[in-house]
PDB file of C-alpha atoms in Angstrom:
ATOM      1  CA  UNK A   1     -36.973  -5.890   2.996  1.00  0.00           C
ATOM      2  CA  UNK A   2     -35.012  -3.352   5.170  1.00  0.00           C
ATOM      3  CA  UNK A   3     -31.760  -4.770   4.694  1.00  0.00           C
ATOM      4  CA  UNK A   4     -32.093  -4.908   1.085  1.00  0.00           C
ATOM      5  CA  UNK A   5     -33.262  -1.468   0.955  1.00  0.00           C
ATOM      6  CA  UNK A   6     -29.904  -0.352   2.621  1.00  0.00           C
ATOM      7  CA  UNK A   7     -27.874  -2.415   0.284  1.00  0.00           C
ATOM      8  CA  UNK A   8     -29.274  -0.903  -2.726  1.00  0.00           C
ATOM      9  CA  UNK A   9     -28.630   2.617  -1.064  1.00  0.00           C
ATOM     10  CA  UNK A  10     -24.896   1.840  -0.189  1.00  0.00           C
ATOM     11  CA  UNK A  11     -24.528   0.154  -3.706  1.00  0.00           C
ATOM     12  CA  UNK A  12     -26.243   3.464  -5.303  1.00  0.00           C
ATOM     13  CA  UNK A  13     -24.002   5.897  -3.432  1.00  0.00           C
ATOM     14  CA  UNK A  14     -20.719   3.948  -4.732  1.00  0.00           C
ATOM     15  CA  UNK A  15     -21.978   3.803  -7.863  1.00  0.00           C
ATOM     16  CA  UNK A  16     -23.000   7.385  -7.731  1.00  0.00           C
ATOM     17  CA  UNK A  17     -19.313   8.633  -6.562  1.00  0.00           C
ATOM     18  CA  UNK A  18     -17.643   6.616  -9.016  1.00  0.00           C
ATOM     19  CA  UNK A  19     -19.561   8.245 -11.909  1.00  0.00           C
ATOM     20  CA  UNK A  20     -18.667  12.037 -10.600  1.00  0.00           C
ATOM     21  CA  UNK A  21     -14.932  10.862 -11.587  1.00  0.00           C
ATOM     22  CA  UNK A  22     -14.187  10.399 -15.336  1.00  0.00           C
ATOM     23  CA  UNK A  23     -12.482   6.877 -15.816  1.00  0.00           C
ATOM     24  CA  UNK A  24      -8.425   7.540 -16.713  1.00  0.00           C
ATOM     25  CA  UNK A  25      -5.550   5.927 -17.420  1.00  0.00           C
ATOM     26  CA  UNK A  26      -2.196   7.296 -16.998  1.00  0.00           C
ATOM     27  CA  UNK A  27       0.874   6.575 -18.426  1.00  0.00           C
ATOM     28  CA  UNK A  28       4.278   7.681 -17.022  1.00  0.00           C
ATOM     29  CA  UNK A  29       7.793   7.361 -16.864  1.00  0.00           C
ATOM     30  CA  UNK A  30       9.549   6.949 -13.607  1.00  0.00           C
ATOM     31  CA  UNK A  31      12.847   6.458 -11.925  1.00  0.00           C
ATOM     32  CA  UNK A  32      12.483   5.069  -8.461  1.00  0.00           C
ATOM     33  CA  UNK A  33      15.970   5.871  -6.345  1.00  0.00           C
ATOM     34  CA  UNK A  34      16.651   3.822  -3.131  1.00  0.00           C
ATOM     35  CA  UNK A  35      19.311   5.076  -0.679  1.00  0.00           C
ATOM     36  CA  UNK A  36      21.163   3.627   1.728  1.00  0.00           C
ATOM     37  CA  UNK A  37      23.488   6.137   3.866  1.00  0.00           C
ATOM     38  CA  UNK A  38      25.899   5.303   6.594  1.00  0.00           C
ATOM     39  CA  UNK A  39      27.124   1.879   5.464  1.00  0.00           C
ATOM     40  CA  UNK A  40      30.130   1.127   8.192  1.00  0.00           C
ATOM     41  CA  UNK A  41      33.499   2.367   6.696  1.00  0.00           C
ATOM     42  CA  UNK A  42      35.670  -0.794   5.659  1.00  0.00           C
ATOM     43  CA  UNK A  43      32.681  -3.163   5.441  1.00  0.00           C
ATOM     44  CA  UNK A  44      33.631  -6.181   3.330  1.00  0.00           C
ATOM     45  CA  UNK A  45      30.144  -7.190   2.094  1.00  0.00           C
ATOM     46  CA  UNK A  46      26.632  -6.034   2.170  1.00  0.00           C
ATOM     47  CA  UNK A  47      23.806  -7.484   0.785  1.00  0.00           C
ATOM     48  CA  UNK A  48      21.186  -5.320  -0.344  1.00  0.00           C
ATOM     49  CA  UNK A  49      17.347  -6.337  -0.892  1.00  0.00           C
ATOM     50  CA  UNK A  50      15.163  -3.092  -3.301  1.00  0.00           C
ATOM     51  CA  UNK A  51      11.707  -3.749  -3.891  1.00  0.00           C
ATOM     52  CA  UNK A  52      10.257  -3.208  -7.535  1.00  0.00           C
ATOM     53  CA  UNK A  53       7.343  -2.032  -9.146  1.00  0.00           C
ATOM     54  CA  UNK A  54       5.104  -4.644 -10.584  1.00  0.00           C
ATOM     55  CA  UNK A  55       2.117  -5.117 -13.056  1.00  0.00           C
ATOM     56  CA  UNK A  56      -0.768  -6.117 -11.096  1.00  0.00           C
ATOM     57  CA  UNK A  57      -4.632  -5.144 -10.578  1.00  0.00           C
ATOM     58  CA  UNK A  58      -5.089  -1.852 -12.497  1.00  0.00           C
ATOM     59  CA  UNK A  59      -1.363  -1.128 -13.117  1.00  0.00           C
ATOM     60  CA  UNK A  60       1.143  -2.332 -15.965  1.00  0.00           C
ATOM     61  CA  UNK A  61       4.554  -2.230 -15.675  1.00  0.00           C
ATOM     62  CA  UNK A  62       7.200  -2.377 -18.434  1.00  0.00           C
ATOM     63  CA  UNK A  63      10.721  -1.777 -19.113  1.00  0.00           C
ATOM     64  CA  UNK A  64      11.978  -2.186 -15.088  1.00  0.00           C
ATOM     65  CA  UNK A  65      15.956  -1.158 -15.477  1.00  0.00           C
ATOM     66  CA  UNK A  66      18.316  -1.500 -12.333  1.00  0.00           C
ATOM     67  CA  UNK A  67      20.953   1.581 -13.293  1.00  0.00           C
ATOM     68  CA  UNK A  68      23.806   0.271 -11.041  1.00  0.00           C
ATOM     69  CA  UNK A  69      26.901  -1.258 -11.700  1.00  0.00           C
ATOM     70  CA  UNK A  70      26.464  -4.351  -9.332  1.00  0.00           C
ATOM     71  CA  UNK A  71      24.946  -7.579 -10.163  1.00  0.00           C
ATOM     72  CA  UNK A  72      21.407  -7.699  -9.201  1.00  0.00           C
ATOM     73  CA  UNK A  73      19.363 -10.976  -9.202  1.00  0.00           C
ATOM     74  CA  UNK A  74      15.672 -10.446  -9.788  1.00  0.00           C
ATOM     75  CA  UNK A  75      12.951 -12.423  -7.314  1.00  0.00           C
ATOM     76  CA  UNK A  76       9.096 -12.721  -7.484  1.00  0.00           C
ATOM     77  CA  UNK A  77       7.353 -13.704  -4.001  1.00  0.00           C
ATOM     78  CA  UNK A  78       4.452 -16.222  -5.214  1.00  0.00           C
ATOM     79  CA  UNK A  79       2.527 -14.865  -2.591  1.00  0.00           C
ATOM     80  CA  UNK A  80       1.405 -11.184  -3.349  1.00  0.00           C
ATOM     81  CA  UNK A  81       3.448 -11.197  -6.780  1.00  0.00           C
ATOM     82  CA  UNK A  82       5.998  -8.577  -5.252  1.00  0.00           C
ATOM     83  CA  UNK A  83       8.712  -7.954  -7.137  1.00  0.00           C
ATOM     84  CA  UNK A  84      12.366  -7.336  -5.770  1.00  0.00           C
ATOM     85  CA  UNK A  85      16.203  -7.496  -6.586  1.00  0.00           C
ATOM     86  CA  UNK A  86      18.535  -8.600  -4.231  1.00  0.00           C
ATOM     87  CA  UNK A  87      22.779  -8.011  -4.792  1.00  0.00           C
ATOM     88  CA  UNK A  88      25.617  -8.981  -2.874  1.00  0.00           C
ATOM     89  CA  UNK A  89      28.339  -5.672  -2.797  1.00  0.00           C
ATOM     90  CA  UNK A  90      31.987  -6.306  -1.809  1.00  0.00           C
ATOM     91  CA  UNK A  91      33.477  -3.317  -0.459  1.00  0.00           C
ATOM     92  CA  UNK A  92      30.057  -1.094  -0.983  1.00  0.00           C
ATOM     93  CA  UNK A  93      30.555   2.722  -0.669  1.00  0.00           C
ATOM     94  CA  UNK A  94      29.220   4.558   2.416  1.00  0.00           C
ATOM     95  CA  UNK A  95      26.365   5.904   0.896  1.00  0.00           C
ATOM     96  CA  UNK A  96      24.877   3.540  -1.766  1.00  0.00           C
ATOM     97  CA  UNK A  97      22.466   4.813  -4.374  1.00  0.00           C
ATOM     98  CA  UNK A  98      20.176   2.372  -6.636  1.00  0.00           C
ATOM     99  CA  UNK A  99      18.126   4.044  -9.444  1.00  0.00           C
ATOM    100  CA  UNK A 100      15.453   1.990 -10.640  1.00  0.00           C
ATOM    101  CA  UNK A 101      13.920   3.265 -14.093  1.00  0.00           C
ATOM    102  CA  UNK A 102      10.474   1.875 -15.278  1.00  0.00           C
ATOM    103  CA  UNK A 103       7.648   3.047 -17.301  1.00  0.00           C
ATOM    104  CA  UNK A 104       3.859   2.240 -16.017  1.00  0.00           C
ATOM    105  CA  UNK A 105       0.259   2.566 -17.092  1.00  0.00           C
ATOM    106  CA  UNK A 106      -2.233   3.037 -13.899  1.00  0.00           C
ATOM    107  CA  UNK A 107      -5.838   2.780 -14.517  1.00  0.00           C
ATOM    108  CA  UNK A 108      -8.586   4.032 -12.172  1.00  0.00           C
ATOM    109  CA  UNK A 109      -9.877   1.166 -10.064  1.00  0.00           C
ATOM    110  CA  UNK A 110     -13.656   1.267  -9.894  1.00  0.00           C
ATOM    111  CA  UNK A 111     -16.092  -0.494  -7.405  1.00  0.00           C
ATOM    112  CA  UNK A 112     -18.136  -1.164 -10.070  1.00  0.00           C
ATOM    113  CA  UNK A 113     -15.293  -3.034 -12.205  1.00  0.00           C
ATOM    114  CA  UNK A 114     -12.836  -4.822  -9.641  1.00  0.00           C
ATOM    115  CA  UNK A 115      -9.525  -6.129 -11.393  1.00  0.00           C
ATOM    116  CA  UNK A 116      -8.673  -8.452  -8.542  1.00  0.00           C
ATOM    117  CA  UNK A 117     -11.139 -11.145  -8.310  1.00  0.00           C
ATOM    118  CA  UNK A 118      -8.962 -13.707  -7.267  1.00  0.00           C
ATOM    119  CA  UNK A 119      -8.759 -15.119  -3.798  1.00  0.00           C
ATOM    120  CA  UNK A 120      -8.125 -18.997  -2.269  1.00  0.00           C
ATOM    121  CA  UNK A 121      -8.938 -19.808   0.901  1.00  0.00           C
ATOM    122  CA  UNK A 122      -5.233 -19.427   1.737  1.00  0.00           C
ATOM    123  CA  UNK A 123      -5.292 -16.256   0.972  1.00  0.00           C
ATOM    124  CA  UNK A 124      -8.266 -15.231   3.067  1.00  0.00           C
ATOM    125  CA  UNK A 125      -6.856 -17.007   6.008  1.00  0.00           C
ATOM    126  CA  UNK A 126      -3.747 -15.066   5.843  1.00  0.00           C
ATOM    127  CA  UNK A 127      -5.529 -11.899   5.533  1.00  0.00           C
ATOM    128  CA  UNK A 128      -7.422 -12.847   8.726  1.00  0.00           C
ATOM    129  CA  UNK A 129      -4.581 -13.295  11.066  1.00  0.00           C
ATOM    130  CA  UNK A 130      -2.933 -10.693  12.931  1.00  0.00           C
ATOM    131  CA  UNK A 131       0.636  -9.294  12.004  1.00  0.00           C
ATOM    132  CA  UNK A 132       3.332  -8.170  14.592  1.00  0.00           C
ATOM    133  CA  UNK A 133       1.755  -4.553  14.493  1.00  0.00           C
ATOM    134  CA  UNK A 134      -1.429  -5.144  12.594  1.00  0.00           C
ATOM    135  CA  UNK A 135      -2.942  -6.996  15.924  1.00  0.00           C
ATOM    136  CA  UNK A 136      -5.992  -8.403  16.769  1.00  0.00           C
ATOM    137  CA  UNK A 137      -6.575  -7.459  20.626  1.00  0.00           C
ATOM    138  CA  UNK A 138      -9.364  -7.281  22.649  1.00  0.00           C
ATOM    139  CA  UNK A 139      -9.922  -3.344  22.188  1.00  0.00           C
ATOM    140  CA  UNK A 140      -9.661  -3.715  18.558  1.00  0.00           C
ATOM    141  CA  UNK A 141     -12.426  -6.197  18.849  1.00  0.00           C
ATOM    142  CA  UNK A 142     -14.539  -4.122  20.931  1.00  0.00           C
ATOM    143  CA  UNK A 143     -14.201  -1.256  18.774  1.00  0.00           C
ATOM    144  CA  UNK A 144     -14.997  -3.180  15.600  1.00  0.00           C
ATOM    145  CA  UNK A 145     -18.128  -4.438  17.366  1.00  0.00           C
ATOM    146  CA  UNK A 146     -19.206  -0.992  18.480  1.00  0.00           C
ATOM    147  CA  UNK A 147     -18.561   0.479  14.718  1.00  0.00           C
ATOM    148  CA  UNK A 148     -20.365  -2.227  12.885  1.00  0.00           C
ATOM    149  CA  UNK A 149     -23.375  -2.763  15.218  1.00  0.00           C
ATOM    150  CA  UNK A 150     -26.375  -2.971  13.134  1.00  0.00           C
ATOM    151  CA  UNK A 151     -24.289  -3.054  10.059  1.00  0.00           C
ATOM    152  CA  UNK A 152     -24.708  -6.516   7.821  1.00  0.00           C
ATOM    153  CA  UNK A 153     -22.378  -7.928   4.804  1.00  0.00           C
ATOM    154  CA  UNK A 154     -18.721  -7.067   4.283  1.00  0.00           C
ATOM    155  CA  UNK A 155     -18.976  -3.850   2.446  1.00  0.00           C
ATOM    156  CA  UNK A 156     -21.459  -2.117   4.816  1.00  0.00           C
ATOM    157  CA  UNK A 157     -18.974  -2.822   7.669  1.00  0.00           C
ATOM    158  CA  UNK A 158     -16.154  -2.058   6.151  1.00  0.00           C
ATOM    159  CA  UNK A 159     -17.648   1.116   5.312  1.00  0.00           C
ATOM    160  CA  UNK A 160     -18.654   2.133   8.684  1.00  0.00           C
ATOM    161  CA  UNK A 161     -14.864   1.218   9.414  1.00  0.00           C
ATOM    162  CA  UNK A 162     -13.636   3.540   7.260  1.00  0.00           C
ATOM    163  CA  UNK A 163     -16.275   6.372   8.024  1.00  0.00           C
ATOM    164  CA  UNK A 164     -14.678   5.909  11.173  1.00  0.00           C
ATOM    165  CA  UNK A 165     -11.346   6.557  10.387  1.00  0.00           C
ATOM    166  CA  UNK A 166     -11.735   9.678   8.120  1.00  0.00           C
ATOM    167  CA  UNK A 167     -13.538  11.541  10.555  1.00  0.00           C
ATOM    168  CA  UNK A 168     -11.788  10.225  13.754  1.00  0.00           C
ATOM    169  CA  UNK A 169      -8.332   9.344  12.592  1.00  0.00           C
ATOM    170  CA  UNK A 170      -5.823  12.738  12.067  1.00  0.00           C
ATOM    171  CA  UNK A 171      -3.141  12.798   9.259  1.00  0.00           C
ATOM    172  CA  UNK A 172      -0.338  13.710  11.764  1.00  0.00           C
ATOM    173  CA  UNK A 173       3.564  13.394  11.056  1.00  0.00           C
ATOM    174  CA  UNK A 174       4.505  15.491  14.240  1.00  0.00           C
ATOM    175  CA  UNK A 175       3.856  13.178  16.644  1.00  0.00           C
ATOM    176  CA  UNK A 176       6.944  10.549  17.417  1.00  0.00           C
ATOM    177  CA  UNK A 177       6.540   6.956  16.196  1.00  0.00           C
ATOM    178  CA  UNK A 178       4.254   7.680  12.996  1.00  0.00           C
ATOM    179  CA  UNK A 179       4.992   5.651  10.122  1.00  0.00           C
ATOM    180  CA  UNK A 180       5.015   1.900  11.471  1.00  0.00           C
ATOM    181  CA  UNK A 181       1.692   1.019  10.902  1.00  0.00           C
ATOM    182  CA  UNK A 182       1.201   0.181  14.482  1.00  0.00           C
ATOM    183  CA  UNK A 183      -2.630  -0.500  15.009  1.00  0.00           C
ATOM    184  CA  UNK A 184      -2.242   0.123  18.935  1.00  0.00           C
ATOM    185  CA  UNK A 185      -0.373   3.152  18.736  1.00  0.00           C
ATOM    186  CA  UNK A 186      -3.294   4.671  15.906  1.00  0.00           C
ATOM    187  CA  UNK A 187      -6.043   3.541  18.697  1.00  0.00           C
ATOM    188  CA  UNK A 188      -3.894   5.387  21.789  1.00  0.00           C
ATOM    189  CA  UNK A 189      -3.373   8.491  19.537  1.00  0.00           C
ATOM    190  CA  UNK A 190      -5.689   8.281  16.781  1.00  0.00           C
ATOM    191  CA  UNK A 191      -3.183  10.050  14.401  1.00  0.00           C
ATOM    192  CA  UNK A 192      -0.645   9.197  12.179  1.00  0.00           C
ATOM    193  CA  UNK A 193       0.298   8.717   8.710  1.00  0.00           C
ATOM    194  CA  UNK A 194      -1.328   6.299   5.756  1.00  0.00           C
ATOM    195  CA  UNK A 195       0.325   3.189   7.376  1.00  0.00           C
ATOM    196  CA  UNK A 196      -0.963   4.205  10.695  1.00  0.00           C
ATOM    197  CA  UNK A 197      -4.585   4.614   9.092  1.00  0.00           C
ATOM    198  CA  UNK A 198      -4.504   1.562   7.240  1.00  0.00           C
ATOM    199  CA  UNK A 199      -3.201  -0.759   9.830  1.00  0.00           C
ATOM    200  CA  UNK A 200      -5.939   0.042  11.776  1.00  0.00           C
ATOM    201  CA  UNK A 201      -8.359  -0.132   9.219  1.00  0.00           C
ATOM    202  CA  UNK A 202      -6.980  -3.715   8.357  1.00  0.00           C
ATOM    203  CA  UNK A 203      -7.183  -5.099  12.033  1.00  0.00           C
ATOM    204  CA  UNK A 204     -11.169  -3.775  12.686  1.00  0.00           C
ATOM    205  CA  UNK A 205     -11.925  -5.285   9.531  1.00  0.00           C
ATOM    206  CA  UNK A 206     -10.418  -8.575  10.157  1.00  0.00           C
ATOM    207  CA  UNK A 207     -11.707  -8.617  13.766  1.00  0.00           C
ATOM    208  CA  UNK A 208     -15.347  -8.548  11.917  1.00  0.00           C
ATOM    209  CA  UNK A 209     -14.003 -11.475   9.899  1.00  0.00           C
ATOM    210  CA  UNK A 210     -13.193  -9.588   6.472  1.00  0.00           C
ATOM    211  CA  UNK A 211      -9.712 -10.452   4.935  1.00  0.00           C
ATOM    212  CA  UNK A 212      -8.129  -7.028   4.367  1.00  0.00           C
ATOM    213  CA  UNK A 213      -4.188  -6.759   3.167  1.00  0.00           C
ATOM    214  CA  UNK A 214      -2.046  -3.916   3.034  1.00  0.00           C
ATOM    215  CA  UNK A 215      -0.679  -2.119  -0.457  1.00  0.00           C
ATOM    216  CA  UNK A 216       2.392   0.393  -0.712  1.00  0.00           C
ATOM    217  CA  UNK A 217       3.389   2.527  -3.555  1.00  0.00           C
ATOM    218  CA  UNK A 218       3.848   6.521  -4.092  1.00  0.00           C
ATOM    219  CA  UNK A 219       1.439   9.038  -5.031  1.00  0.00           C
ATOM    220  CA  UNK A 220       1.963  10.745  -8.311  1.00  0.00           C
ATOM    221  CA  UNK A 221       0.779  13.986  -7.867  1.00  0.00           C
ATOM    222  CA  UNK A 222       3.458  16.409  -7.206  1.00  0.00           C
ATOM    223  CA  UNK A 223       3.454  19.083  -9.453  1.00  0.00           C
ATOM    224  CA  UNK A 224       7.088  19.148  -9.788  1.00  0.00           C
ATOM    225  CA  UNK A 225       7.206  15.550 -10.730  1.00  0.00           C
ATOM    226  CA  UNK A 226       9.480  14.892  -7.407  1.00  0.00           C
ATOM    227  CA  UNK A 227       7.839  12.467  -4.633  1.00  0.00           C
ATOM    228  CA  UNK A 228      10.017  11.850  -1.545  1.00  0.00           C
ATOM    229  CA  UNK A 229       7.543  10.048   0.674  1.00  0.00           C
ATOM    230  CA  UNK A 230       5.811   6.709  -0.076  1.00  0.00           C
ATOM    231  CA  UNK A 231       1.908   6.307  -0.067  1.00  0.00           C
ATOM    232  CA  UNK A 232       0.057   3.248   0.745  1.00  0.00           C
ATOM    233  CA  UNK A 233      -3.742   2.158   0.862  1.00  0.00           C
ATOM    234  CA  UNK A 234      -5.700  -1.284   1.902  1.00  0.00           C
ATOM    235  CA  UNK A 235      -8.008  -3.552   0.193  1.00  0.00           C
ATOM    236  CA  UNK A 236     -10.813  -5.700   1.801  1.00  0.00           C
ATOM    237  CA  UNK A 237     -12.344  -8.922   0.146  1.00  0.00           C
ATOM    238  CA  UNK A 238     -16.003  -8.342  -0.119  1.00  0.00           C
ATOM    239  CA  UNK A 239     -16.715 -12.051  -1.252  1.00  0.00           C
ATOM    240  CA  UNK A 240     -16.244 -11.702  -4.941  1.00  0.00           C
ATOM    241  CA  UNK A 241     -13.306  -8.915  -5.531  1.00  0.00           C
ATOM    242  CA  UNK A 242     -10.713  -7.029  -3.483  1.00  0.00           C
ATOM    243  CA  UNK A 243     -11.878  -3.596  -2.847  1.00  0.00           C
ATOM    244  CA  UNK A 244      -9.701  -0.579  -2.528  1.00  0.00           C
ATOM    245  CA  UNK A 245      -9.920   1.906   0.417  1.00  0.00           C
ATOM    246  CA  UNK A 246      -7.934   5.064   1.393  1.00  0.00           C
ATOM    247  CA  UNK A 247      -9.036   6.504   4.357  1.00  0.00           C
ATOM    248  CA  UNK A 248      -5.728   8.797   4.962  1.00  0.00           C
ATOM    249  CA  UNK A 249      -6.267  10.790   1.535  1.00  0.00           C
ATOM    250  CA  UNK A 250      -9.898  10.795   2.344  1.00  0.00           C
ATOM    251  CA  UNK A 251      -9.428  12.266   5.546  1.00  0.00           C
ATOM    252  CA  UNK A 252      -7.444  15.431   4.081  1.00  0.00           C
ATOM    253  CA  UNK A 253     -10.386  16.357   2.139  1.00  0.00           C
ATOM    254  CA  UNK A 254     -13.666  17.834   3.228  1.00  0.00           C
ATOM    255  CA  UNK A 255     -15.450  17.347  -0.078  1.00  0.00           C
ATOM    256  CA  UNK A 256     -18.280  14.196   0.404  1.00  0.00           C
ATOM    257  CA  UNK A 257     -17.626  13.483  -2.807  1.00  0.00           C
ATOM    258  CA  UNK A 258     -13.670  12.494  -2.773  1.00  0.00           C
ATOM    259  CA  UNK A 259     -14.185  11.033   0.634  1.00  0.00           C
ATOM    260  CA  UNK A 260     -17.181   8.540  -0.784  1.00  0.00           C
ATOM    261  CA  UNK A 261     -15.069   7.957  -3.945  1.00  0.00           C
ATOM    262  CA  UNK A 262     -12.018   6.154  -1.978  1.00  0.00           C
ATOM    263  CA  UNK A 263     -13.891   4.071  -0.418  1.00  0.00           C
ATOM    264  CA  UNK A 264     -14.349   1.127  -3.347  1.00  0.00           C
ATOM    265  CA  UNK A 265     -12.273   3.445  -5.917  1.00  0.00           C
ATOM    266  CA  UNK A 266      -8.563   4.796  -6.650  1.00  0.00           C
ATOM    267  CA  UNK A 267      -7.623   7.625  -8.819  1.00  0.00           C
ATOM    268  CA  UNK A 268      -5.180   6.607 -11.343  1.00  0.00           C
ATOM    269  CA  UNK A 269      -2.363   9.138  -9.890  1.00  0.00           C
ATOM    270  CA  UNK A 270      -0.285   6.520  -7.808  1.00  0.00           C
ATOM    271  CA  UNK A 271       1.713   3.813  -8.298  1.00  0.00           C
ATOM    272  CA  UNK A 272       1.951   0.431  -6.596  1.00  0.00           C
ATOM    273  CA  UNK A 273       5.157  -1.063  -5.181  1.00  0.00           C
ATOM    274  CA  UNK A 274       4.393  -3.848  -2.709  1.00  0.00           C
ATOM    275  CA  UNK A 275       1.978  -5.547  -0.901  1.00  0.00           C
ATOM    276  CA  UNK A 276       1.687  -7.452   2.598  1.00  0.00           C
ATOM    277  CA  UNK A 277       2.968  -6.687   6.001  1.00  0.00           C
ATOM    278  CA  UNK A 278       5.945  -9.229   7.835  1.00  0.00           C
ATOM    279  CA  UNK A 279       7.547 -10.043   4.473  1.00  0.00           C
ATOM    280  CA  UNK A 280       9.419 -12.968   4.291  1.00  0.00           C
ATOM    281  CA  UNK A 281      11.777 -12.272   1.261  1.00  0.00           C
ATOM    282  CA  UNK A 282      14.260 -14.891  -0.389  1.00  0.00           C
ATOM    283  CA  UNK A 283      17.339 -14.869   0.430  1.00  0.00           C
ATOM    284  CA  UNK A 284      15.693 -13.952   3.587  1.00  0.00           C
ATOM    285  CA  UNK A 285      16.289 -10.875   5.708  1.00  0.00           C
ATOM    286  CA  UNK A 286      17.232 -10.956   9.459  1.00  0.00           C
ATOM    287  CA  UNK A 287      13.788 -10.382  10.337  1.00  0.00           C
ATOM    288  CA  UNK A 288      10.724 -10.040   8.141  1.00  0.00           C
ATOM    289  CA  UNK A 289       9.919  -6.670   6.825  1.00  0.00           C
ATOM    290  CA  UNK A 290       7.415  -4.895   8.222  1.00  0.00           C
ATOM    291  CA  UNK A 291       6.569  -3.671   5.090  1.00  0.00           C
ATOM    292  CA  UNK A 292       8.760  -3.271   2.016  1.00  0.00           C
ATOM    293  CA  UNK A 293       9.118  -0.092   0.093  1.00  0.00           C
ATOM    294  CA  UNK A 294      12.562   1.119   1.398  1.00  0.00           C
ATOM    295  CA  UNK A 295      15.667  -0.402   0.726  1.00  0.00           C
ATOM    296  CA  UNK A 296      16.823  -3.106   3.186  1.00  0.00           C
ATOM    297  CA  UNK A 297      20.972  -3.753   3.602  1.00  0.00           C
ATOM    298  CA  UNK A 298      22.420  -6.291   5.803  1.00  0.00           C
ATOM    299  CA  UNK A 299      25.920  -7.061   7.087  1.00  0.00           C
ATOM    300  CA  UNK A 300      26.792 -10.413   8.473  1.00  0.00           C
ATOM    301  CA  UNK A 301      22.930 -10.932   9.073  1.00  0.00           C
ATOM    302  CA  UNK A 302      22.426  -7.489  11.002  1.00  0.00           C
ATOM    303  CA  UNK A 303      20.647  -4.507   9.302  1.00  0.00           C
ATOM    304  CA  UNK A 304      22.947  -1.611   8.708  1.00  0.00           C
ATOM    305  CA  UNK A 305      22.454   2.072   6.789  1.00  0.00           C
ATOM    306  CA  UNK A 306      19.781   4.573   7.187  1.00  0.00           C
ATOM    307  CA  UNK A 307      17.416   3.806   4.188  1.00  0.00           C
ATOM    308  CA  UNK A 308      15.464   6.452   2.310  1.00  0.00           C
ATOM    309  CA  UNK A 309      13.484   6.676  -0.893  1.00  0.00           C
ATOM    310  CA  UNK A 310      12.403   9.333  -3.658  1.00  0.00           C
ATOM    311  CA  UNK A 311      10.633   8.824  -7.046  1.00  0.00           C
ATOM    312  CA  UNK A 312      10.908  11.120  -9.944  1.00  0.00           C
ATOM    313  CA  UNK A 313       8.075  10.753 -12.834  1.00  0.00           C
ATOM    314  CA  UNK A 314       6.642  12.350 -15.802  1.00  0.00           C
ATOM    315  CA  UNK A 315       3.296  11.994 -17.359  1.00  0.00           C
ATOM    316  CA  UNK A 316       3.688  10.700 -20.899  1.00  0.00           C
ATOM    317  CA  UNK A 317      -0.042  10.712 -21.578  1.00  0.00           C
ATOM    318  CA  UNK A 318      -3.661  10.557 -20.212  1.00  0.00           C
ATOM    319  CA  UNK A 319      -6.453   8.888 -22.154  1.00  0.00           C
ATOM    320  CA  UNK A 320     -10.375   8.377 -20.896  1.00  0.00           C
ATOM    321  CA  UNK A 321     -11.155   4.494 -20.429  1.00  0.00           C
ATOM    322  CA  UNK A 322     -14.147   3.135 -22.184  1.00  0.00           C
ATOM    323  CA  UNK A 323     -15.907   0.506 -20.157  1.00  0.00           C
TER     324      UNK A 323
END
């Protein structure tokens, strides 16, 4: 009876947090520009991989156009549904820019109305296994056990992990090593950016047998419409659907409603590009990609150049969602 009461209260908190934010759909026009500087002078041929936004979950994408003189081949990752383009460029410039234009509609993701309810046994098995930097070390398992002691069910345990990250981890990009999504570093330093927050979340969830996965894209909050860095979040499987969490964004706010909302719900002010870690693409890169938001370039099977990204966007319109 006590467990049922706790579960009811947890669900009520989530639904109350959802109700505090009116559901909206945001339509925007955007240009993602992938840049690779420092391609060696005299390079005869370079292969370039560029991520593309895709329709998935609460997001619909259309009119994707690569504004580039080179021949690009579109590819689809059957595991996560990631979209990307590949080009083999002869005698490339030392600095390569690849603008990608698109239109997207992004809806709020609500705990009470999950968008992604599909999951095979293979999906769940994959999202329970360790990645290169998303580890399942003894100390990760020990911490996961401590945080979830007395908690039952995926939602209650995931919430305990989320709450720990929000109050314990510091959003900090001044300490070298941030941004790799390294669980062990996050355990040591308890600081980093969104990749570090959510790598630790995923590791701790997996340690408790909760499948969890990594999602990356861009925030759409810049007043001038220019975004110079990515943003990522995580999703966990509660037995019926993939539930989103954004612990790093929640850590920036002292508002309890915001912190409650970002467990199980996501605002519409973001766009998703790709999902997953240790990604194996076709044609293959020399090593699996840690995550895929930057362009990647190789010459004769060796990575080259310094990648950077930016996103320019303008909102077309915003409408209320009727559920």
